[in-house]
């Protein structure tokens, strides 16, 4: 009985140290170079999250059929969100790089990209969480399409950086 | 047959045994002398090892601080640098108090204050590691500070429940229940360190080698501390061995910090992970995706 706390704490310590070792190994194995940005069809994503489209389907389909179709649409929307989230992470890296530019205006633009890409990343994480909850009950909740606008906003900002970097 | 007198000393007790076993008395006395010498040597070795494990890490901390000064990293990691100076100062004070044979109660008070300060500094270091991901962006640093406070509140509650459940059925066995607070804070720090690593993975950012080193050092000490406390409290191991293990873990942590302070980083600086030409290239490609 006396050894139970020792065994529990020993197990927790070993598990934590293994986790730490794995994270250190993972950090040392990544090169820090980012992969190419993945293309995202924002129109298709907007269509999947359009509330009018959802209403149309709800009215014209049986409840069972609507739930089935809506779950498929939500899975597809989730895949788009994952790609947008990955791209947002890459945009954070690009923004951080540009924020070190000697020109103050360019550096400020880079920081702006970091700020917006970071917010986009958080929004994507929350939206994915909401999407998973919506999968349980697709008739009650529907995902938001504001992510597409945010993504377009930060992507346009990033795409305008080449002019500043060339200056 | 009369009643034998009780042995007055360990030697006489041992000699009584030898006499009973019919071993010559001279050889018996030699054996006692050798065993006492071995015990003395063992005691001296233990004392020397403890002294080394007490002094050496703090000497190495001074080396780490010197390396940070030379490479000007103290500007990027001011909290960690301050922690190094605090630990060195604390050691100097305690060392002097030990040499000058101050009162044990005063020594304990200073030691307790020092431990509290170390724990507070470690929380500051964790926040510093988290903010390193968005170092130059002030609004994001505020967002991260808020996130860290929320995470700390949730993890503190979980850590308290965990420690309470671990000790609740053996409360009578504990020597000093107050150390449960110390253990809760250690487990909280472990949880926050996990949060730092997962945060960087979530953002897809590579942590700087030095940040990884700091995290590893803190994690080793914070991760082992609750276990070592339990080993001592429940008398599963000799307290001297536990002290040696604790000091040894801290020594290894300092060596880790020294290694990462000296090693050349793979990338010249944290923000220049991507060069400007590459950033232009990706931004141009992104524009092509958006407007095609």
Tab-separated table of C-alpha atoms in Angstrom:
chain	number	residue	atom	x	y	z
A	1	UNK	CA	0.000	0.000	0.000
A	2	UNK	CA	2.819	2.368	0.909
A	3	UNK	CA	4.539	1.769	-2.435
A	4	UNK	CA	1.490	2.676	-4.543
A	5	UNK	CA	2.199	6.452	-4.531
A	6	UNK	CA	5.837	5.734	-5.373
A	7	UNK	CA	4.843	3.472	-8.261
A	8	UNK	CA	2.308	6.010	-9.565
A	9	UNK	CA	4.802	8.887	-9.389
A	10	UNK	CA	7.555	6.743	-10.921
A	11	UNK	CA	5.265	5.857	-13.832
A	12	UNK	CA	4.310	9.508	-14.286
A	13	UNK	CA	7.974	10.584	-14.168
A	14	UNK	CA	9.030	7.957	-16.731
A	15	UNK	CA	6.103	8.850	-19.022
A	16	UNK	CA	6.933	12.547	-18.818
A	17	UNK	CA	10.649	12.028	-19.459
A	18	UNK	CA	9.847	9.788	-22.448
A	19	UNK	CA	7.509	12.467	-23.795
A	20	UNK	CA	10.243	15.080	-23.314
A	21	UNK	CA	12.815	12.899	-25.075
A	22	UNK	CA	10.456	12.311	-27.989
A	23	UNK	CA	9.770	16.045	-28.366
A	24	UNK	CA	13.487	16.870	-28.256
A	25	UNK	CA	14.175	14.195	-30.871
A	26	UNK	CA	11.348	15.505	-33.063
A	27	UNK	CA	12.614	19.089	-32.763
A	28	UNK	CA	16.160	18.073	-33.657
A	29	UNK	CA	15.013	15.966	-36.628
A	30	UNK	CA	12.985	18.772	-38.258
A	31	UNK	CA	15.064	20.963	-40.511
A	32	UNK	CA	12.973	24.087	-40.072
A	33	UNK	CA	12.426	24.392	-43.813
A	34	UNK	CA	8.770	24.763	-44.683
A	35	UNK	CA	7.045	22.775	-47.367
A	36	UNK	CA	5.341	24.404	-50.293
A	37	UNK	CA	1.992	26.013	-49.664
A	38	UNK	CA	-0.956	23.844	-50.638
A	39	UNK	CA	-3.596	25.316	-52.954
A	40	UNK	CA	-7.044	25.818	-51.414
A	41	UNK	CA	-10.281	26.129	-53.410
A	42	UNK	CA	-11.936	28.804	-51.303
A	43	UNK	CA	-15.105	28.830	-53.427
A	44	UNK	CA	-15.663	25.141	-52.772
A	45	UNK	CA	-15.033	25.700	-49.050
A	46	UNK	CA	-17.527	28.596	-49.017
A	47	UNK	CA	-20.083	26.379	-50.743
A	48	UNK	CA	-19.615	23.668	-48.101
A	49	UNK	CA	-20.160	26.146	-45.272
A	50	UNK	CA	-22.874	28.300	-46.917
A	51	UNK	CA	-25.888	28.478	-44.538
A	52	UNK	CA	-28.298	28.987	-47.475
A	53	UNK	CA	-26.999	25.793	-49.062
A	54	UNK	CA	-27.551	23.979	-45.761
A	55	UNK	CA	-31.084	25.371	-45.492
A	56	UNK	CA	-31.839	24.279	-49.066
A	57	UNK	CA	-30.692	20.739	-48.336
A	58	UNK	CA	-32.588	20.615	-45.050
A	59	UNK	CA	-35.834	21.636	-46.771
A	60	UNK	CA	-35.508	19.313	-49.790
A	61	UNK	CA	-34.138	16.163	-48.150
A	62	UNK	CA	-35.491	13.779	-45.587
A	63	UNK	CA	-33.945	14.223	-42.112
A	64	UNK	CA	-31.990	10.982	-42.427
A	65	UNK	CA	-30.713	11.836	-45.904
A	66	UNK	CA	-29.882	15.377	-44.810
A	67	UNK	CA	-27.810	14.104	-41.884
A	68	UNK	CA	-25.914	11.730	-44.170
A	69	UNK	CA	-25.203	14.376	-46.806
A	70	UNK	CA	-24.350	17.039	-44.229
A	71	UNK	CA	-21.840	14.730	-42.513
A	72	UNK	CA	-20.119	14.154	-45.863
A	73	UNK	CA	-20.001	17.904	-46.444
A	74	UNK	CA	-18.625	18.466	-42.943
A	75	UNK	CA	-15.877	15.889	-43.516
A	76	UNK	CA	-14.910	17.661	-46.723
A	77	UNK	CA	-14.988	21.041	-44.947
A	78	UNK	CA	-12.747	19.569	-42.241
A	79	UNK	CA	-10.200	18.533	-44.877
A	80	UNK	CA	-10.168	22.083	-46.268
A	81	UNK	CA	-9.757	23.495	-42.766
A	82	UNK	CA	-6.756	21.242	-42.135
A	83	UNK	CA	-5.056	22.523	-45.279
A	84	UNK	CA	-5.864	26.147	-44.405
A	85	UNK	CA	-4.460	25.550	-40.920
A	86	UNK	CA	-1.222	24.113	-42.347
A	87	UNK	CA	-0.877	27.034	-44.710
A	88	UNK	CA	-1.514	29.435	-41.828
A	89	UNK	CA	1.400	27.840	-39.947
A	90	UNK	CA	3.630	28.335	-42.981
A	91	UNK	CA	2.478	31.931	-43.249
A	92	UNK	CA	3.523	32.477	-39.624
A	93	UNK	CA	7.038	31.304	-40.544
A	94	UNK	CA	7.141	33.545	-43.618
A	95	UNK	CA	5.886	36.509	-41.594
A	96	UNK	CA	8.474	35.893	-38.881
A	97	UNK	CA	11.201	35.829	-41.466
A	98	UNK	CA	10.061	39.092	-43.027
A	99	UNK	CA	9.678	40.725	-39.603
A	100	UNK	CA	13.478	40.613	-39.305
A	101	UNK	CA	13.870	42.812	-42.411
A	102	UNK	CA	16.032	45.912	-41.817
A	103	UNK	CA	13.384	48.177	-43.327
A	104	UNK	CA	10.906	49.155	-40.600
A	105	UNK	CA	7.876	49.216	-42.905
A	106	UNK	CA	8.602	45.772	-44.302
A	107	UNK	CA	9.265	44.411	-40.831
A	108	UNK	CA	5.927	45.834	-39.664
A	109	UNK	CA	4.193	44.156	-42.625
A	110	UNK	CA	5.839	40.884	-41.645
A	111	UNK	CA	4.619	41.271	-38.060
A	112	UNK	CA	1.125	41.974	-39.367
A	113	UNK	CA	1.248	38.735	-41.344
A	114	UNK	CA	2.405	36.870	-38.228
A	115	UNK	CA	-0.420	38.355	-36.183
A	116	UNK	CA	-3.163	37.540	-38.692
A	117	UNK	CA	-1.793	34.109	-39.587
A	118	UNK	CA	-1.575	33.272	-35.906
A	119	UNK	CA	-5.198	34.310	-35.370
A	120	UNK	CA	-6.198	32.303	-38.445
A	121	UNK	CA	-4.420	29.257	-37.022
A	122	UNK	CA	-6.344	29.597	-33.748
A	123	UNK	CA	-9.630	30.106	-35.577
A	124	UNK	CA	-8.954	26.976	-37.664
A	125	UNK	CA	-8.324	24.954	-34.497
A	126	UNK	CA	-11.566	26.194	-32.913
A	127	UNK	CA	-13.502	25.621	-36.149
A	128	UNK	CA	-12.201	22.063	-36.408
A	129	UNK	CA	-13.350	21.481	-32.848
A	130	UNK	CA	-16.773	22.930	-33.666
A	131	UNK	CA	-16.899	20.804	-36.817
A	132	UNK	CA	-16.271	17.625	-34.840
A	133	UNK	CA	-19.087	18.553	-32.458
A	134	UNK	CA	-21.376	19.349	-35.415
A	135	UNK	CA	-20.714	15.872	-36.836
A	136	UNK	CA	-22.535	14.427	-33.822
A	137	UNK	CA	-25.615	16.539	-34.471
A	138	UNK	CA	-25.534	18.033	-37.982
A	139	UNK	CA	-29.117	19.277	-37.839
A	140	UNK	CA	-28.488	21.656	-34.956
A	141	UNK	CA	-25.159	23.319	-35.819
A	142	UNK	CA	-23.450	24.401	-39.030
A	143	UNK	CA	-19.861	25.566	-39.587
A	144	UNK	CA	-18.981	29.168	-40.283
A	145	UNK	CA	-17.589	30.408	-43.587
A	146	UNK	CA	-15.726	33.355	-42.038
A	147	UNK	CA	-12.515	31.303	-42.064
A	148	UNK	CA	-12.422	31.635	-45.854
A	149	UNK	CA	-12.513	35.435	-45.583
A	150	UNK	CA	-9.804	35.462	-42.931
A	151	UNK	CA	-7.629	33.161	-45.016
A	152	UNK	CA	-8.083	35.369	-48.059
A	153	UNK	CA	-7.221	38.413	-45.967
A	154	UNK	CA	-3.938	37.073	-44.590
A	155	UNK	CA	-2.986	35.412	-47.882
A	156	UNK	CA	-3.467	38.672	-49.794
A	157	UNK	CA	-1.333	40.448	-47.214
A	158	UNK	CA	1.403	37.857	-47.608
A	159	UNK	CA	1.184	37.933	-51.401
A	160	UNK	CA	1.834	41.686	-51.305
A	161	UNK	CA	5.120	41.157	-49.454
A	162	UNK	CA	7.244	40.486	-52.565
A	163	UNK	CA	6.910	44.159	-53.593
A	164	UNK	CA	8.142	45.239	-50.161
A	165	UNK	CA	10.936	42.665	-50.114
A	166	UNK	CA	12.083	43.705	-53.584
A	167	UNK	CA	12.265	47.351	-52.482
B	1	UNK	CA	26.491	-20.085	34.354
B	2	UNK	CA	26.052	-16.412	35.316
B	3	UNK	CA	24.362	-13.624	33.383
B	4	UNK	CA	26.743	-12.142	30.788
B	5	UNK	CA	27.196	-8.355	31.013
B	6	UNK	CA	25.759	-6.367	28.103
B	7	UNK	CA	28.398	-5.265	25.624
B	8	UNK	CA	29.361	-1.646	26.255
B	9	UNK	CA	30.621	-0.850	22.765
B	10	UNK	CA	30.226	-2.145	19.238
B	11	UNK	CA	33.775	-3.459	19.396
B	12	UNK	CA	33.118	-5.431	22.515
B	13	UNK	CA	29.893	-6.762	21.023
B	14	UNK	CA	31.742	-7.864	17.921
B	15	UNK	CA	34.490	-9.387	20.040
B	16	UNK	CA	31.913	-11.311	22.041
B	17	UNK	CA	30.672	-12.760	18.788
B	18	UNK	CA	34.193	-13.621	17.682
B	19	UNK	CA	34.876	-15.317	21.019
B	20	UNK	CA	31.716	-17.303	20.689
B	21	UNK	CA	32.818	-18.347	17.184
B	22	UNK	CA	36.294	-19.214	18.516
B	23	UNK	CA	38.074	-16.604	16.275
B	24	UNK	CA	41.365	-15.352	17.831
B	25	UNK	CA	40.902	-11.999	19.599
B	26	UNK	CA	43.688	-10.237	17.682
B	27	UNK	CA	42.114	-11.116	14.351
B	28	UNK	CA	38.806	-10.000	15.743
B	29	UNK	CA	40.212	-6.600	16.714
B	30	UNK	CA	41.779	-6.274	13.235
B	31	UNK	CA	38.419	-7.002	11.607
B	32	UNK	CA	36.732	-4.350	13.722
B	33	UNK	CA	39.451	-1.846	12.815
B	34	UNK	CA	39.105	-2.618	9.094
B	35	UNK	CA	35.301	-2.377	9.177
B	36	UNK	CA	35.487	0.959	10.999
B	37	UNK	CA	38.040	2.243	8.482
B	38	UNK	CA	35.872	1.113	5.576
B	39	UNK	CA	32.860	2.818	7.134
B	40	UNK	CA	34.879	5.985	7.664
B	41	UNK	CA	36.132	5.942	4.096
B	42	UNK	CA	32.597	5.404	2.841
B	43	UNK	CA	31.396	8.321	4.930
B	44	UNK	CA	34.171	10.574	3.635
B	45	UNK	CA	33.473	9.521	0.028
B	46	UNK	CA	29.779	10.242	0.476
B	47	UNK	CA	30.596	13.625	1.972
B	48	UNK	CA	32.947	14.445	-0.888
B	49	UNK	CA	30.409	13.373	-3.513
B	50	UNK	CA	27.708	15.469	-1.850
B	51	UNK	CA	30.065	18.435	-1.645
B	52	UNK	CA	30.952	18.081	-5.320
B	53	UNK	CA	27.293	17.765	-6.358
B	54	UNK	CA	26.483	20.855	-4.327
B	55	UNK	CA	29.306	23.099	-5.585
B	56	UNK	CA	29.947	21.920	-9.169
B	57	UNK	CA	26.524	22.736	-10.705
B	58	UNK	CA	26.729	26.321	-9.410
B	59	UNK	CA	30.230	26.748	-10.815
B	60	UNK	CA	28.893	25.480	-14.153
B	61	UNK	CA	25.945	27.890	-13.875
B	62	UNK	CA	28.495	30.712	-13.748
B	63	UNK	CA	30.061	29.312	-16.929
B	64	UNK	CA	26.623	29.211	-18.628
B	65	UNK	CA	26.014	32.828	-17.584
B	66	UNK	CA	29.426	33.821	-18.965
B	67	UNK	CA	28.696	32.084	-22.289
B	68	UNK	CA	25.335	33.875	-22.510
B	69	UNK	CA	27.020	37.203	-21.818
B	70	UNK	CA	29.616	36.595	-24.495
B	71	UNK	CA	27.043	35.542	-27.117
B	72	UNK	CA	24.657	38.347	-25.978
B	73	UNK	CA	21.874	35.793	-25.485
B	74	UNK	CA	21.016	37.406	-22.152
B	75	UNK	CA	18.990	39.973	-24.142
B	76	UNK	CA	16.846	37.279	-25.762
B	77	UNK	CA	16.420	35.250	-22.560
B	78	UNK	CA	16.513	37.784	-19.695
B	79	UNK	CA	14.455	35.640	-17.309
B	80	UNK	CA	16.687	32.578	-17.738
B	81	UNK	CA	19.797	34.731	-17.307
B	82	UNK	CA	18.320	36.263	-14.139
B	83	UNK	CA	17.551	32.757	-12.881
B	84	UNK	CA	21.212	31.772	-13.342
B	85	UNK	CA	22.373	34.800	-11.359
B	86	UNK	CA	19.778	34.123	-8.660
B	87	UNK	CA	20.900	30.500	-8.276
B	88	UNK	CA	24.558	31.548	-8.049
B	89	UNK	CA	23.761	34.217	-5.455
B	90	UNK	CA	21.624	31.794	-3.446
B	91	UNK	CA	24.427	29.230	-3.461
B	92	UNK	CA	27.022	31.794	-2.335
B	93	UNK	CA	24.847	32.836	0.601
B	94	UNK	CA	24.078	29.264	1.668
B	95	UNK	CA	27.713	28.226	1.258
B	96	UNK	CA	28.879	31.068	3.479
B	97	UNK	CA	26.218	30.271	6.055
B	98	UNK	CA	27.357	26.659	6.046
B	99	UNK	CA	31.048	27.524	6.413
B	100	UNK	CA	30.391	30.089	9.116
B	101	UNK	CA	28.128	27.585	10.912
B	102	UNK	CA	25.048	29.754	11.170
B	103	UNK	CA	21.947	28.583	12.975
B	104	UNK	CA	20.120	25.757	11.285
B	105	UNK	CA	16.783	27.629	11.491
B	106	UNK	CA	18.233	30.641	9.636
B	107	UNK	CA	19.776	28.335	7.038
B	108	UNK	CA	16.430	26.611	6.529
B	109	UNK	CA	14.618	29.951	6.116
B	110	UNK	CA	17.069	31.158	3.492
B	111	UNK	CA	16.918	27.786	1.737
B	112	UNK	CA	13.110	27.888	1.678
B	113	UNK	CA	13.092	31.422	0.259
B	114	UNK	CA	15.602	30.320	-2.344
B	115	UNK	CA	13.427	27.353	-3.381
B	116	UNK	CA	10.377	29.615	-3.692
B	117	UNK	CA	12.390	32.023	-5.835
B	118	UNK	CA	13.647	29.188	-8.060
B	119	UNK	CA	10.098	27.925	-8.637
B	120	UNK	CA	8.908	31.453	-9.490
B	121	UNK	CA	11.788	31.913	-11.925
B	122	UNK	CA	10.992	28.605	-13.622
B	123	UNK	CA	7.442	29.780	-14.322
B	124	UNK	CA	8.904	32.935	-15.836
B	125	UNK	CA	11.250	30.836	-17.981
B	126	UNK	CA	8.323	28.767	-19.271
B	127	UNK	CA	6.502	31.944	-20.286
B	128	UNK	CA	9.695	33.171	-21.948
B	129	UNK	CA	9.943	29.929	-23.970
B	130	UNK	CA	6.330	30.266	-25.075
B	131	UNK	CA	6.742	33.889	-26.093
B	132	UNK	CA	9.905	33.052	-28.057
B	133	UNK	CA	7.608	31.743	-30.820
B	134	UNK	CA	6.180	35.243	-31.393
B	135	UNK	CA	8.950	37.338	-29.857
B	136	UNK	CA	8.550	40.613	-31.757
B	137	UNK	CA	4.760	40.814	-31.865
B	138	UNK	CA	3.522	42.562	-28.700
B	139	UNK	CA	-0.246	41.863	-29.134
B	140	UNK	CA	0.500	38.163	-29.660
B	141	UNK	CA	2.649	38.087	-26.530
B	142	UNK	CA	-0.346	39.360	-24.575
B	143	UNK	CA	-2.544	36.678	-26.164
B	144	UNK	CA	-0.006	34.018	-25.292
B	145	UNK	CA	0.309	35.301	-21.709
B	146	UNK	CA	-3.475	34.997	-21.342
B	147	UNK	CA	-3.438	31.486	-22.814
B	148	UNK	CA	-0.650	30.496	-20.456
B	149	UNK	CA	-2.594	31.752	-17.426
B	150	UNK	CA	-5.679	29.740	-18.479
B	151	UNK	CA	-3.576	26.631	-19.117
B	152	UNK	CA	-1.779	27.106	-15.777
B	153	UNK	CA	-5.089	27.401	-13.896
B	154	UNK	CA	-6.452	24.196	-15.449
B	155	UNK	CA	-3.185	22.287	-14.977
B	156	UNK	CA	-2.825	23.516	-11.366
B	157	UNK	CA	-6.239	22.074	-10.570
B	158	UNK	CA	-5.384	18.765	-12.238
B	159	UNK	CA	-2.004	18.604	-10.475
B	160	UNK	CA	-3.641	19.287	-7.105
B	161	UNK	CA	-6.194	16.517	-7.681
B	162	UNK	CA	-3.415	14.141	-8.777
B	163	UNK	CA	-1.194	14.789	-5.756
B	164	UNK	CA	-4.186	14.657	-3.426
B	165	UNK	CA	-5.215	11.280	-4.818
B	166	UNK	CA	-1.639	9.949	-4.660
B	167	UNK	CA	-1.186	10.865	-0.993
B	168	UNK	CA	-4.726	10.572	0.350
B	169	UNK	CA	-4.564	6.931	1.367
B	170	UNK	CA	-1.121	7.196	2.940
B	171	UNK	CA	-1.446	10.520	4.701
B	172	UNK	CA	-0.296	9.101	8.013
B	173	UNK	CA	2.907	7.829	6.398
B	174	UNK	CA	4.036	11.270	5.283
B	175	UNK	CA	6.721	13.032	7.225
B	176	UNK	CA	6.116	16.572	5.930
B	177	UNK	CA	2.725	17.039	4.183
B	178	UNK	CA	3.555	20.663	3.299
B	179	UNK	CA	5.813	19.420	0.502
B	180	UNK	CA	2.686	18.417	-1.413
B	181	UNK	CA	2.442	22.080	-2.514
B	182	UNK	CA	5.984	21.911	-3.856
B	183	UNK	CA	5.128	18.727	-5.727
B	184	UNK	CA	1.936	20.245	-7.151
B	185	UNK	CA	3.971	23.142	-8.517
B	186	UNK	CA	6.514	20.733	-10.020
B	187	UNK	CA	3.785	18.747	-11.768
B	188	UNK	CA	2.252	22.023	-12.962
B	189	UNK	CA	5.607	22.980	-14.478
B	190	UNK	CA	5.792	19.591	-16.226
B	191	UNK	CA	2.337	20.200	-17.700
B	192	UNK	CA	3.296	23.681	-18.882
B	193	UNK	CA	6.490	22.353	-20.483
B	194	UNK	CA	4.408	19.820	-22.393
B	195	UNK	CA	2.163	22.746	-23.433
B	196	UNK	CA	5.232	24.644	-24.772
B	197	UNK	CA	6.298	21.738	-26.980
B	198	UNK	CA	2.772	21.044	-28.216
B	199	UNK	CA	2.259	24.762	-28.895
B	200	UNK	CA	5.310	24.916	-31.160
B	201	UNK	CA	4.153	21.782	-32.978
B	202	UNK	CA	0.683	23.268	-33.386
B	203	UNK	CA	2.167	26.373	-34.999
B	204	UNK	CA	4.527	24.238	-37.071
B	205	UNK	CA	7.529	26.133	-35.697
B	206	UNK	CA	10.924	24.685	-34.967
B	207	UNK	CA	12.114	25.545	-31.477
B	208	UNK	CA	15.533	27.051	-31.094
B	209	UNK	CA	18.151	24.651	-29.784
B	210	UNK	CA	18.712	26.815	-26.730
B	211	UNK	CA	14.976	26.862	-25.912
B	212	UNK	CA	14.915	23.064	-26.257
B	213	UNK	CA	17.880	22.864	-23.886
B	214	UNK	CA	16.239	25.077	-21.267
B	215	UNK	CA	13.022	23.039	-21.496
B	216	UNK	CA	14.921	19.766	-21.168
B	217	UNK	CA	16.828	20.961	-18.101
B	218	UNK	CA	13.720	22.230	-16.309
B	219	UNK	CA	11.772	19.111	-17.311
B	220	UNK	CA	14.390	16.757	-15.876
B	221	UNK	CA	14.370	18.463	-12.477
B	222	UNK	CA	10.605	19.117	-12.307
B	223	UNK	CA	9.782	15.619	-13.576
B	224	UNK	CA	11.942	13.756	-11.046
B	225	UNK	CA	11.277	15.959	-8.020
B	226	UNK	CA	7.841	14.520	-7.024
B	227	UNK	CA	9.194	10.962	-7.314
B	228	UNK	CA	12.261	11.748	-5.185
B	229	UNK	CA	10.074	13.446	-2.580
B	230	UNK	CA	7.874	10.363	-2.417
B	231	UNK	CA	10.896	8.045	-2.127
B	232	UNK	CA	12.083	10.095	0.843
B	233	UNK	CA	8.684	10.608	2.474
B	234	UNK	CA	7.701	6.960	2.262
B	235	UNK	CA	11.226	5.809	3.194
B	236	UNK	CA	11.479	3.654	0.093
B	237	UNK	CA	15.132	4.664	-0.287
B	238	UNK	CA	17.822	5.919	2.065
B	239	UNK	CA	17.447	9.726	2.415
B	240	UNK	CA	21.145	10.204	1.585
B	241	UNK	CA	20.694	8.305	-1.685
B	242	UNK	CA	17.626	10.418	-2.529
B	243	UNK	CA	19.588	13.606	-1.858
B	244	UNK	CA	22.378	12.354	-4.109
B	245	UNK	CA	19.887	11.553	-6.878
B	246	UNK	CA	18.274	14.998	-6.555
B	247	UNK	CA	21.591	16.784	-6.693
B	248	UNK	CA	22.736	14.545	-9.544
B	249	UNK	CA	19.606	15.397	-11.574
B	250	UNK	CA	20.270	19.106	-11.100
B	251	UNK	CA	23.896	18.598	-12.128
B	252	UNK	CA	22.762	16.868	-15.336
B	253	UNK	CA	20.319	19.742	-16.028
B	254	UNK	CA	23.085	22.311	-15.724
B	255	UNK	CA	25.297	20.248	-18.036
B	256	UNK	CA	22.432	20.205	-20.557
B	257	UNK	CA	22.131	24.008	-20.359
B	258	UNK	CA	25.882	24.358	-20.784
B	259	UNK	CA	25.858	22.077	-23.810
B	260	UNK	CA	23.035	23.972	-25.532
B	261	UNK	CA	24.558	27.334	-24.633
B	262	UNK	CA	27.829	26.390	-26.302
B	263	UNK	CA	26.664	24.239	-29.247
B	264	UNK	CA	26.358	26.000	-32.592
B	265	UNK	CA	22.765	26.340	-33.593
B	266	UNK	CA	21.700	24.944	-36.929
B	267	UNK	CA	20.121	28.260	-37.911
B	268	UNK	CA	21.848	31.626	-37.397
B	269	UNK	CA	18.868	33.222	-35.713
B	270	UNK	CA	15.351	32.290	-34.779
B	271	UNK	CA	13.494	34.614	-37.139
B	272	UNK	CA	15.725	34.035	-40.155
B	273	UNK	CA	14.587	30.427	-40.473
B	274	UNK	CA	13.430	31.337	-43.959
B	275	UNK	CA	15.635	33.606	-46.030
B	276	UNK	CA	14.160	36.657	-47.721
B	277	UNK	CA	14.444	35.261	-51.268
B	278	UNK	CA	12.601	32.110	-50.124
B	279	UNK	CA	9.934	34.221	-48.394
B	280	UNK	CA	9.458	36.165	-51.637
B	281	UNK	CA	9.207	32.942	-53.612
B	282	UNK	CA	6.497	31.519	-51.335
B	283	UNK	CA	4.594	34.776	-51.234
B	284	UNK	CA	4.641	34.958	-55.068
B	285	UNK	CA	3.392	31.359	-55.277
B	286	UNK	CA	0.648	32.169	-52.809
B	287	UNK	CA	-0.447	35.071	-55.003
B	288	UNK	CA	-0.580	32.727	-57.993
B	289	UNK	CA	-2.883	30.354	-56.048
B	290	UNK	CA	-5.175	33.163	-55.007
B	291	UNK	CA	-5.576	34.862	-58.368
B	292	UNK	CA	-5.554	31.928	-60.773
